[in-house]
């Protein structure tokens, strides 16, 4: 029988974790939510405890002392450090893969070789230690290539190069970033991108609604890469038959492949996909909920998220289906002046929460902190304005209207999230 009065610990402090706290706290089965370290937007929904997300020992001690029934790990860094392993060692139920299984995100080389072993559709690639050898390959290859650093690089380790010169420069950029580590050079794929996430117990998988994030700083998916300037649900161009194909050709083979290699993968498996003319192909995997996709996915979920997370931990995902609202959801990120290069921090933030609520807009905090009584900016991506609607157009209008109730000096947003022309389709240049 299902347990009630659950006590949940959410690890992390961004917009994704605020959305998780909001959704988990709404469950009638949950009586207490802790967030470590959390952010000021979570106050009232969760008790924030000042333990950094990477302090595994303190987190585990806190969970034991406070009788946490389920720990939910938001970001990749604690997973890479082995947070799940530590919780499991102490017998604390945890949602998030082990350090070894999280290699699917933390090492791009490991992920590519895994995909080859299990015939998962992805771009052809070569791996190099020597940057000069990588450049010779780029020249011999001739076509557009994508150069990737191994390991976590906070979104900076991937360069798409359309010409030979760009390709060689890309090798230098990536080699400088990760001196001595391996470099991947892969074929450039063409099409639309989409994010597809499942919750899995390592045997079966519960699909979430498709999403599309917008990583580029400028309208039309142009300009420098960021941590994500917005997200929409569903992903443009996505339908049920595509979902079935992705489950059959990508998600389930990955879960079975991980299992056959000794990894019972518990958590979110996030596939970053290119929808090519030859079918969906994997750009990357993440071992966690996406940010900002999660801020747009969870408001669409009618079911209780706790049931799904618990099923993943208990190995009963095959008995769960999730219900979703019709329509669409749009998340727009409000960023600090100077982001992504050098965000200016410490600017006072004003939020008219009453008006935002009246307009049906959720404001999820990301880079915010309290300075005495004042709420100030503490990161490049500061707030997320999120709204559902019966159509993408309606959801976008509401989310943008919601942003008018938020302000801080230097605040900027993309203006096209959820609107026509926002998605640049990766096309072969003439
Ligand atoms: P990743 O971190 O591997 O997902 O790469 C970040 C971004 O680089 C993706 O969202 C794509 O826009 C782009 N990208 C990565 N790999 C490829 C590829 N093989 N072909 C085209 N674009 C790619
Ligand atoms: N939205 C991309 C990520 O979460 O990595």
Short mmCIF file of C-alpha atoms and ligand atoms in Angstrom, two decimals:
data_model
loop_
_atom_site.label_atom_id
_atom_site.label_comp_id
_atom_site.label_asym_id
_atom_site.label_seq_id
_atom_site.Cartn_x
_atom_site.Cartn_y
_atom_site.Cartn_z
CA UNK A 1 0.00 0.00 0.00
CA UNK A 2 1.19 3.50 -0.77
CA UNK A 3 2.67 5.53 2.06
CA UNK A 4 1.37 9.04 2.76
CA UNK A 5 2.79 11.93 4.83
CA UNK A 6 5.92 11.69 2.74
CA UNK A 7 8.96 13.80 3.46
CA UNK A 8 10.87 14.76 0.30
CA UNK A 9 14.30 16.34 -0.12
CA UNK A 10 14.94 18.16 -3.41
CA UNK A 11 18.61 18.83 -4.09
CA UNK A 12 19.51 21.92 -6.11
CA UNK A 13 18.68 25.60 -6.32
CA UNK A 14 17.60 26.50 -9.86
CA UNK A 15 14.36 26.98 -11.76
CA UNK A 16 14.08 23.24 -12.36
CA UNK A 17 14.23 22.55 -8.62
CA UNK A 18 11.70 25.31 -7.88
CA UNK A 19 9.31 23.64 -10.35
CA UNK A 20 9.96 20.23 -8.73
CA UNK A 21 9.30 21.63 -5.25
CA UNK A 22 6.09 23.29 -6.51
CA UNK A 23 4.80 20.09 -8.10
CA UNK A 24 5.86 17.72 -5.32
CA UNK A 25 4.46 20.04 -2.66
CA UNK A 26 1.07 19.94 -4.42
CA UNK A 27 0.81 16.18 -3.88
CA UNK A 28 -1.75 15.16 -1.24
CA UNK A 29 0.71 12.42 -0.30
CA UNK A 30 3.49 14.83 0.66
CA UNK A 31 3.53 16.51 4.05
CA UNK A 32 7.01 18.06 4.04
CA UNK A 33 9.42 19.25 1.37
CA UNK A 34 13.02 20.26 2.06
CA UNK A 35 15.23 21.92 -0.54
CA UNK A 36 19.02 21.96 -0.28
CA UNK A 37 20.10 24.65 -0.72
CA UNK A 38 16.93 25.84 -2.49
CA UNK A 39 16.21 29.44 -3.48
CA UNK A 40 14.09 32.29 -2.09
CA UNK A 41 11.20 31.50 -4.44
CA UNK A 42 10.70 28.17 -2.70
CA UNK A 43 10.02 29.73 0.69
CA UNK A 44 6.48 28.84 1.63
CA UNK A 45 6.58 25.65 -0.46
CA UNK A 46 9.65 24.06 1.10
CA UNK A 47 12.01 24.48 4.01
CA UNK A 48 15.33 25.53 2.52
CA UNK A 49 18.38 24.14 4.27
CA UNK A 50 21.76 25.75 3.59
CA UNK A 51 23.60 22.63 2.44
CA UNK A 52 25.35 22.94 -0.94
CA UNK A 53 24.13 20.46 -3.58
CA UNK A 54 27.66 19.01 -3.82
CA UNK A 55 28.14 18.30 -0.11
CA UNK A 56 27.08 14.67 -0.29
CA UNK A 57 28.02 13.79 3.27
CA UNK A 58 26.02 16.63 4.83
CA UNK A 59 23.07 15.96 2.53
CA UNK A 60 22.95 12.30 3.46
CA UNK A 61 23.28 13.06 7.20
CA UNK A 62 20.47 15.60 6.92
CA UNK A 63 18.25 13.08 5.09
CA UNK A 64 18.85 10.42 7.75
CA UNK A 65 18.27 12.76 10.70
CA UNK A 66 15.10 14.19 9.18
CA UNK A 67 13.60 10.86 8.07
CA UNK A 68 13.50 11.79 4.40
CA UNK A 69 11.41 9.25 2.47
CA UNK A 70 12.71 10.24 -0.95
CA UNK A 71 15.66 12.35 -2.14
CA UNK A 72 15.31 13.88 -5.62
CA UNK A 73 18.53 15.03 -7.24
CA UNK A 74 18.11 18.00 -9.61
CA UNK A 75 21.48 18.94 -11.14
CA UNK A 76 24.15 16.82 -12.82
CA UNK A 77 27.05 17.81 -10.53
CA UNK A 78 25.90 15.82 -7.45
CA UNK A 79 25.08 12.84 -9.70
CA UNK A 80 28.60 13.02 -11.15
CA UNK A 81 30.01 13.02 -7.61
CA UNK A 82 28.01 9.92 -6.66
CA UNK A 83 25.14 11.43 -4.64
CA UNK A 84 22.82 8.51 -5.46
CA UNK A 85 25.46 5.96 -4.48
CA UNK A 86 25.90 7.73 -1.13
CA UNK A 87 22.14 7.83 -0.42
CA UNK A 88 21.72 4.20 -1.43
CA UNK A 89 24.62 3.15 0.78
CA UNK A 90 22.74 4.62 3.72
CA UNK A 91 19.42 3.07 2.70
CA UNK A 92 17.75 6.39 1.76
CA UNK A 93 15.43 6.05 -1.26
CA UNK A 94 16.84 8.26 -4.02
CA UNK A 95 15.63 9.35 -7.44
CA UNK A 96 18.65 9.76 -9.72
CA UNK A 97 21.14 7.35 -11.31
CA UNK A 98 24.40 6.14 -9.79
CA UNK A 99 27.66 7.84 -10.68
CA UNK A 100 28.50 5.02 -13.09
CA UNK A 101 25.11 5.12 -14.83
CA UNK A 102 25.23 8.93 -15.01
CA UNK A 103 28.28 8.51 -17.30
CA UNK A 104 25.70 8.64 -20.09
CA UNK A 105 25.68 12.40 -19.42
CA UNK A 106 28.99 13.05 -17.70
CA UNK A 107 31.18 11.51 -20.42
CA UNK A 108 30.25 12.20 -24.02
CA UNK A 109 32.89 9.68 -25.11
CA UNK A 110 31.33 6.99 -22.92
CA UNK A 111 27.86 7.89 -24.25
CA UNK A 112 28.93 7.70 -27.90
CA UNK A 113 30.69 4.35 -27.41
CA UNK A 114 27.66 3.04 -25.49
CA UNK A 115 25.39 4.11 -28.38
CA UNK A 116 27.64 2.28 -30.84
CA UNK A 117 27.57 -0.89 -28.70
CA UNK A 118 23.76 -0.81 -28.58
CA UNK A 119 23.06 0.50 -32.08
CA UNK A 120 21.33 3.67 -30.89
CA UNK A 121 20.88 6.12 -33.79
CA UNK A 122 23.37 8.96 -33.43
CA UNK A 123 25.81 10.91 -35.63
CA UNK A 124 28.92 9.04 -36.86
CA UNK A 125 31.97 10.14 -34.91
CA UNK A 126 35.68 9.74 -34.25
CA UNK A 127 37.51 10.23 -30.96
CA UNK A 128 40.92 11.93 -30.71
CA UNK A 129 43.49 12.66 -28.02
CA UNK A 130 45.73 14.68 -30.30
CA UNK A 131 44.17 17.96 -31.54
CA UNK A 132 46.37 17.88 -34.67
CA UNK A 133 45.00 14.47 -35.61
CA UNK A 134 41.48 15.83 -35.03
CA UNK A 135 42.22 18.72 -37.41
CA UNK A 136 43.59 16.36 -40.07
CA UNK A 137 40.34 14.38 -39.78
CA UNK A 138 38.25 17.58 -40.07
CA UNK A 139 40.12 18.49 -43.28
CA UNK A 140 39.77 14.98 -44.74
CA UNK A 141 36.09 14.81 -43.75
CA UNK A 142 35.36 17.99 -45.66
CA UNK A 143 31.77 18.51 -44.53
CA UNK A 144 30.27 20.35 -41.59
CA UNK A 145 31.25 18.77 -38.26
CA UNK A 146 30.47 19.17 -34.59
CA UNK A 147 33.39 19.17 -32.16
CA UNK A 148 32.68 18.14 -28.58
CA UNK A 149 34.66 18.07 -25.37
CA UNK A 150 34.42 15.02 -23.14
CA UNK A 151 33.05 15.61 -19.63
CA UNK A 152 30.72 18.25 -18.22
CA UNK A 153 31.45 21.67 -19.73
CA UNK A 154 28.35 23.67 -18.69
CA UNK A 155 27.10 23.88 -22.27
CA UNK A 156 30.38 25.36 -23.59
CA UNK A 157 31.97 22.15 -24.82
CA UNK A 158 30.17 21.82 -28.18
CA UNK A 159 31.01 23.77 -31.35
CA UNK A 160 29.07 23.36 -34.60
CA UNK A 161 31.40 24.09 -37.53
CA UNK A 162 30.09 24.56 -41.07
CA UNK A 163 33.38 25.17 -42.89
CA UNK A 164 36.88 23.64 -42.76
CA UNK A 165 38.29 26.77 -41.10
CA UNK A 166 35.53 26.77 -38.50
CA UNK A 167 36.17 23.06 -37.94
CA UNK A 168 39.87 23.58 -37.22
CA UNK A 169 39.11 26.54 -34.94
CA UNK A 170 36.52 24.42 -33.18
CA UNK A 171 39.16 21.79 -32.40
CA UNK A 172 41.40 24.49 -30.87
CA UNK A 173 38.53 25.92 -28.81
CA UNK A 174 37.53 22.52 -27.45
CA UNK A 175 41.14 21.39 -26.90
CA UNK A 176 41.86 24.55 -24.86
CA UNK A 177 38.76 24.01 -22.80
CA UNK A 178 39.65 20.48 -21.79
CA UNK A 179 43.40 20.20 -22.12
CA UNK A 180 44.51 16.58 -22.40
CA UNK A 181 41.06 15.10 -22.56
CA UNK A 182 39.52 13.35 -25.52
CA UNK A 183 37.81 15.27 -28.31
CA UNK A 184 34.88 13.99 -30.34
CA UNK A 185 34.42 15.05 -33.94
CA UNK A 186 31.04 14.01 -35.26
CA UNK A 187 28.94 14.49 -38.35
CA UNK A 188 26.62 17.47 -38.28
CA UNK A 189 22.97 16.41 -38.22
CA UNK A 190 20.21 18.44 -39.83
CA UNK A 191 16.62 18.93 -38.75
CA UNK A 192 14.66 20.15 -35.75
CA UNK A 193 15.72 19.57 -32.16
CA UNK A 194 13.53 18.19 -29.39
CA UNK A 195 13.96 17.05 -25.80
CA UNK A 196 12.30 13.80 -24.79
CA UNK A 197 12.40 12.73 -21.15
CA UNK A 198 11.27 9.56 -19.42
CA UNK A 199 11.11 8.50 -15.80
CA UNK A 200 12.54 5.02 -15.48
CA UNK A 201 13.13 2.29 -12.93
CA UNK A 202 15.77 0.68 -15.13
CA UNK A 203 13.30 -1.79 -16.63
CA UNK A 204 10.41 0.17 -18.09
CA UNK A 205 9.89 3.86 -18.74
CA UNK A 206 7.16 6.45 -18.27
CA UNK A 207 7.26 9.02 -21.07
CA UNK A 208 6.85 12.71 -20.28
CA UNK A 209 5.45 15.21 -22.77
CA UNK A 210 7.95 16.33 -25.41
CA UNK A 211 9.67 19.68 -24.99
CA UNK A 212 11.96 22.04 -26.87
CA UNK A 213 14.45 24.28 -25.15
CA UNK A 214 15.98 27.39 -26.67
CA UNK A 215 19.68 27.48 -25.77
CA UNK A 216 20.72 30.42 -27.94
CA UNK A 217 20.67 33.95 -26.53
CA UNK A 218 19.03 35.68 -29.48
CA UNK A 219 15.67 35.43 -31.20
CA UNK A 220 15.47 32.85 -33.97
CA UNK A 221 17.84 30.50 -32.08
CA UNK A 222 20.87 32.68 -32.90
CA UNK A 223 23.72 34.17 -30.88
CA UNK A 224 25.82 32.55 -28.16
CA UNK A 225 24.82 29.42 -26.26
CA UNK A 226 23.27 29.87 -22.82
CA UNK A 227 21.95 27.54 -20.16
CA UNK A 228 18.54 27.96 -21.86
CA UNK A 229 16.45 31.08 -22.50
CA UNK A 230 13.12 29.32 -22.60
CA UNK A 231 11.24 26.12 -23.37
CA UNK A 232 7.97 25.04 -24.91
CA UNK A 233 5.78 21.96 -24.53
CA UNK A 234 5.01 20.13 -26.76
CA UNK A 235 8.05 20.22 -29.05
CA UNK A 236 7.14 21.49 -32.53
CA UNK A 237 6.90 18.62 -35.01
CA UNK A 238 6.29 16.00 -32.33
CA UNK A 239 3.42 13.50 -32.42
CA UNK A 240 2.45 10.17 -30.92
CA UNK A 241 3.95 8.04 -33.69
CA UNK A 242 7.28 9.83 -33.27
CA UNK A 243 7.08 9.19 -29.52
CA UNK A 244 6.51 5.49 -30.16
CA UNK A 245 9.47 5.38 -32.53
CA UNK A 246 11.73 7.11 -29.99
CA UNK A 247 10.61 4.76 -27.20
CA UNK A 248 11.22 1.68 -29.42
CA UNK A 249 14.44 2.72 -31.15
CA UNK A 250 16.16 4.84 -28.51
CA UNK A 251 14.79 4.88 -24.96
CA UNK A 252 14.12 1.17 -24.40
CA UNK A 253 17.34 -0.02 -26.10
CA UNK A 254 19.28 2.41 -23.90
CA UNK A 255 17.61 1.18 -20.71
CA UNK A 256 18.13 -2.46 -21.70
CA UNK A 257 21.71 -1.71 -22.76
CA UNK A 258 22.50 -0.06 -19.42
CA UNK A 259 20.95 -2.99 -17.60
CA UNK A 260 22.92 -5.52 -19.65
CA UNK A 261 26.10 -3.67 -18.65
CA UNK A 262 25.21 -3.88 -14.97
CA UNK A 263 23.60 -0.46 -14.45
CA UNK A 264 20.07 -0.36 -13.09
CA UNK A 265 19.25 3.18 -14.18
CA UNK A 266 16.79 4.92 -11.84
CA UNK A 267 15.81 8.50 -12.59
CA UNK A 268 15.15 10.67 -15.60
CA UNK A 269 16.68 9.68 -18.90
CA UNK A 270 16.70 12.79 -21.08
CA UNK A 271 17.36 12.37 -24.79
CA UNK A 272 18.38 15.50 -26.71
CA UNK A 273 17.30 14.63 -30.24
CA UNK A 274 17.67 15.86 -33.78
CA UNK A 275 14.57 14.95 -35.79
CA UNK A 276 16.29 14.23 -39.11
CA UNK A 277 14.85 13.10 -42.43
CA UNK A 278 16.22 9.63 -41.52
CA UNK A 279 14.40 9.61 -38.20
CA UNK A 280 15.23 10.79 -34.66
CA UNK A 281 18.92 10.70 -33.74
CA UNK A 282 20.56 11.32 -30.37
CA UNK A 283 22.61 14.49 -29.85
CA UNK A 284 23.17 13.87 -26.16
CA UNK A 285 21.75 12.24 -23.08
CA UNK A 286 21.24 13.87 -19.71
CA UNK A 287 20.84 11.89 -16.52
CA UNK A 288 18.35 14.30 -14.93
CA UNK A 289 15.41 16.60 -15.56
CA UNK A 290 16.18 19.32 -18.13
CA UNK A 291 16.35 22.99 -17.25
CA UNK A 292 14.30 24.91 -18.44
CA UNK A 293 12.23 22.04 -19.94
CA UNK A 294 11.04 20.89 -16.51
CA UNK A 295 9.54 24.32 -15.76
CA UNK A 296 7.32 23.84 -18.86
CA UNK A 297 6.67 20.08 -18.47
CA UNK A 298 5.46 19.94 -14.87
CA UNK A 299 2.61 22.50 -15.21
CA UNK A 300 1.20 20.21 -17.94
CA UNK A 301 1.19 17.14 -15.67
CA UNK A 302 -2.19 16.34 -14.13
CA UNK A 303 -0.99 13.23 -12.31
CA UNK A 304 0.88 13.12 -9.05
CA UNK A 305 4.63 13.33 -9.72
CA UNK A 306 5.38 11.57 -6.44
CA UNK A 307 3.71 8.39 -7.70
CA UNK A 308 6.01 8.29 -10.72
CA UNK A 309 9.21 9.04 -8.78
CA UNK A 310 8.31 6.44 -6.18
CA UNK A 311 7.57 3.88 -8.91
CA UNK A 312 11.04 4.50 -10.37
CA UNK A 313 12.69 3.82 -7.02
CA UNK A 314 10.51 0.78 -6.28
CA UNK A 315 10.75 -0.76 -9.75
CA UNK A 316 7.05 -0.45 -10.60
CA UNK A 317 7.10 2.02 -13.51
CA UNK A 318 5.21 -0.46 -15.73
CA UNK A 319 2.10 0.12 -13.59
CA UNK A 320 2.10 3.93 -14.02
CA UNK A 321 0.67 6.13 -16.74
CA UNK A 322 0.67 9.89 -16.44
CA UNK A 323 -2.20 12.19 -17.43
CA UNK A 324 -1.45 15.46 -19.16
CA UNK A 325 -3.40 18.63 -19.87
CA UNK A 326 -4.30 19.47 -23.45
CA UNK A 327 -2.76 22.58 -24.96
CA UNK A 328 0.71 23.98 -24.50
CA UNK A 329 3.08 25.48 -21.96
CA UNK A 330 5.68 28.21 -22.43
CA UNK A 331 8.57 29.12 -20.13
CA UNK A 332 10.45 32.39 -20.75
CA UNK A 333 13.68 33.06 -18.88
CA UNK A 334 14.50 36.56 -17.60
CA UNK A 335 18.28 37.00 -17.66
CA UNK A 336 20.76 39.44 -16.14
CA UNK A 337 22.52 42.15 -18.10
CA UNK A 338 25.80 40.73 -19.45
CA UNK A 339 24.62 37.08 -19.49
CA UNK A 340 25.96 34.68 -20.76
CA UNK A 341 29.46 36.25 -20.77
CA UNK A 342 29.51 38.24 -17.54
CA UNK A 343 26.18 38.58 -15.78
CA UNK A 344 25.88 41.56 -13.45
CA UNK A 345 24.69 40.40 -10.08
CA UNK A 346 23.22 41.97 -6.95
CA UNK A 347 20.46 43.96 -8.70
CA UNK A 348 17.23 44.32 -6.75
CA UNK A 349 14.32 42.26 -8.14
CA UNK A 350 10.68 43.39 -8.00
CA UNK A 351 7.89 40.84 -8.46
CA UNK A 352 4.17 41.58 -8.29
CA UNK A 353 3.20 38.05 -7.31
CA UNK A 354 -0.48 38.89 -6.90
CA UNK A 355 -0.79 40.17 -10.46
CA UNK A 356 1.26 37.29 -11.86
CA UNK A 357 -1.06 34.85 -10.15
CA UNK A 358 -4.14 36.72 -11.44
CA UNK A 359 -2.73 36.39 -14.95
CA UNK A 360 -2.22 32.64 -14.44
CA UNK A 361 1.56 32.87 -14.57
CA UNK A 362 3.97 30.88 -12.44
CA UNK A 363 7.23 32.58 -11.51
CA UNK A 364 9.98 30.06 -10.81
CA UNK A 365 13.16 31.51 -9.33
CA UNK A 366 16.63 30.52 -10.56
CA UNK A 367 19.49 32.98 -9.85
CA UNK A 368 17.98 34.90 -6.94
CA UNK A 369 19.05 35.41 -3.34
CA UNK A 370 17.97 37.45 -0.34
CA UNK A 371 20.18 40.33 0.70
CA UNK A 372 18.56 41.20 4.02
CA UNK A 373 14.98 41.96 3.04
CA UNK A 374 15.80 42.60 -0.59
CA UNK A 375 15.55 39.99 -3.32
CA UNK A 376 18.55 40.41 -5.63
CA UNK A 377 19.96 38.77 -8.74
CA UNK A 378 22.48 36.01 -8.04
CA UNK A 379 22.99 34.40 -11.44
CA UNK A 380 22.71 34.84 -15.18
CA UNK A 381 19.31 33.26 -15.49
CA UNK A 382 17.21 34.89 -12.80
CA UNK A 383 13.52 34.03 -13.15
CA UNK A 384 11.26 31.84 -15.28
CA UNK A 385 7.78 33.06 -16.29
CA UNK A 386 5.65 30.03 -17.10
CA UNK A 387 2.14 29.74 -18.42
CA UNK A 388 -0.12 27.06 -19.86
CA UNK A 389 -2.69 27.84 -22.55
CA UNK A 390 -5.10 26.10 -24.85
CA UNK A 391 -2.65 26.85 -27.67
CA UNK A 392 1.06 27.71 -27.88
CA UNK A 393 0.09 31.25 -28.86
CA UNK A 394 -2.08 31.69 -25.78
CA UNK A 395 0.54 30.17 -23.47
CA UNK A 396 3.22 32.47 -24.91
CA UNK A 397 1.05 35.61 -24.62
CA UNK A 398 0.34 34.83 -20.98
CA UNK A 399 3.95 34.05 -20.11
CA UNK A 400 5.09 37.33 -21.71
CA UNK A 401 2.29 39.25 -19.95
CA UNK A 402 3.52 37.67 -16.71
CA UNK A 403 6.97 39.10 -17.32
CA UNK A 404 5.51 42.61 -17.09
CA UNK A 405 5.06 41.92 -13.36
CA UNK A 406 8.76 41.26 -12.92
CA UNK A 407 11.66 43.70 -13.16
CA UNK A 408 15.29 44.26 -12.26
CA UNK A 409 17.95 46.54 -13.73
CA UNK A 410 19.34 45.13 -16.99
CA UNK A 411 16.71 42.38 -17.30
CA UNK A 412 16.44 40.91 -20.79
CA UNK A 413 14.47 38.10 -22.41
CA UNK A 414 14.10 36.44 -25.78
CA UNK A 415 10.94 37.73 -27.42
CA UNK A 416 10.02 34.74 -29.54
CA UNK A 417 9.64 31.76 -27.20
CA UNK A 418 6.50 29.87 -28.24
CA UNK A 419 6.09 32.14 -31.25
CA UNK A 420 6.59 31.53 -34.97
CA UNK A 421 10.22 31.75 -36.06
CA UNK A 422 11.72 30.88 -32.66
CA UNK A 423 13.14 27.54 -33.83
CA UNK A 424 16.04 27.60 -36.19
CA UNK A 425 16.07 24.37 -38.11
CA UNK A 426 19.66 23.15 -38.57
CA UNK A 427 20.02 23.21 -42.34
CA UNK A 428 22.86 22.26 -44.63
CA UNK A 429 24.57 25.46 -45.81
CA UNK A 430 25.02 25.79 -49.56
P1 LIG B 1 24.97 18.62 -26.89
O1 LIG B 1 25.46 19.21 -25.60
O2 LIG B 1 25.77 17.46 -27.35
O3 LIG B 1 23.50 18.40 -26.93
O4 LIG B 1 25.13 19.79 -27.96
C1 LIG B 1 24.63 21.10 -27.75
C2 LIG B 1 23.98 21.60 -29.01
O5 LIG B 1 24.89 21.48 -30.11
C3 LIG B 1 22.75 20.79 -29.43
O6 LIG B 1 21.61 21.24 -28.78
C4 LIG B 1 22.73 21.05 -30.92
O7 LIG B 1 22.15 22.32 -31.21
C5 LIG B 1 24.18 21.10 -31.30
N1 LIG B 1 24.66 19.78 -31.75
C6 LIG B 1 25.27 18.83 -31.00
N2 LIG B 1 25.59 17.74 -31.74
C7 LIG B 1 25.17 18.02 -32.99
C8 LIG B 1 25.22 17.30 -34.24
N3 LIG B 1 25.79 16.10 -34.34
N4 LIG B 1 24.70 17.90 -35.32
C9 LIG B 1 24.14 19.13 -35.26
N5 LIG B 1 24.07 19.86 -34.13
C10 LIG B 1 24.58 19.33 -32.99
N1 LIG B 2 17.99 22.13 -21.35
C1 LIG B 2 19.19 21.42 -21.47
C2 LIG B 2 19.66 20.80 -20.23
O1 LIG B 2 18.97 20.72 -19.24
O2 LIG B 2 20.79 20.33 -20.24
#
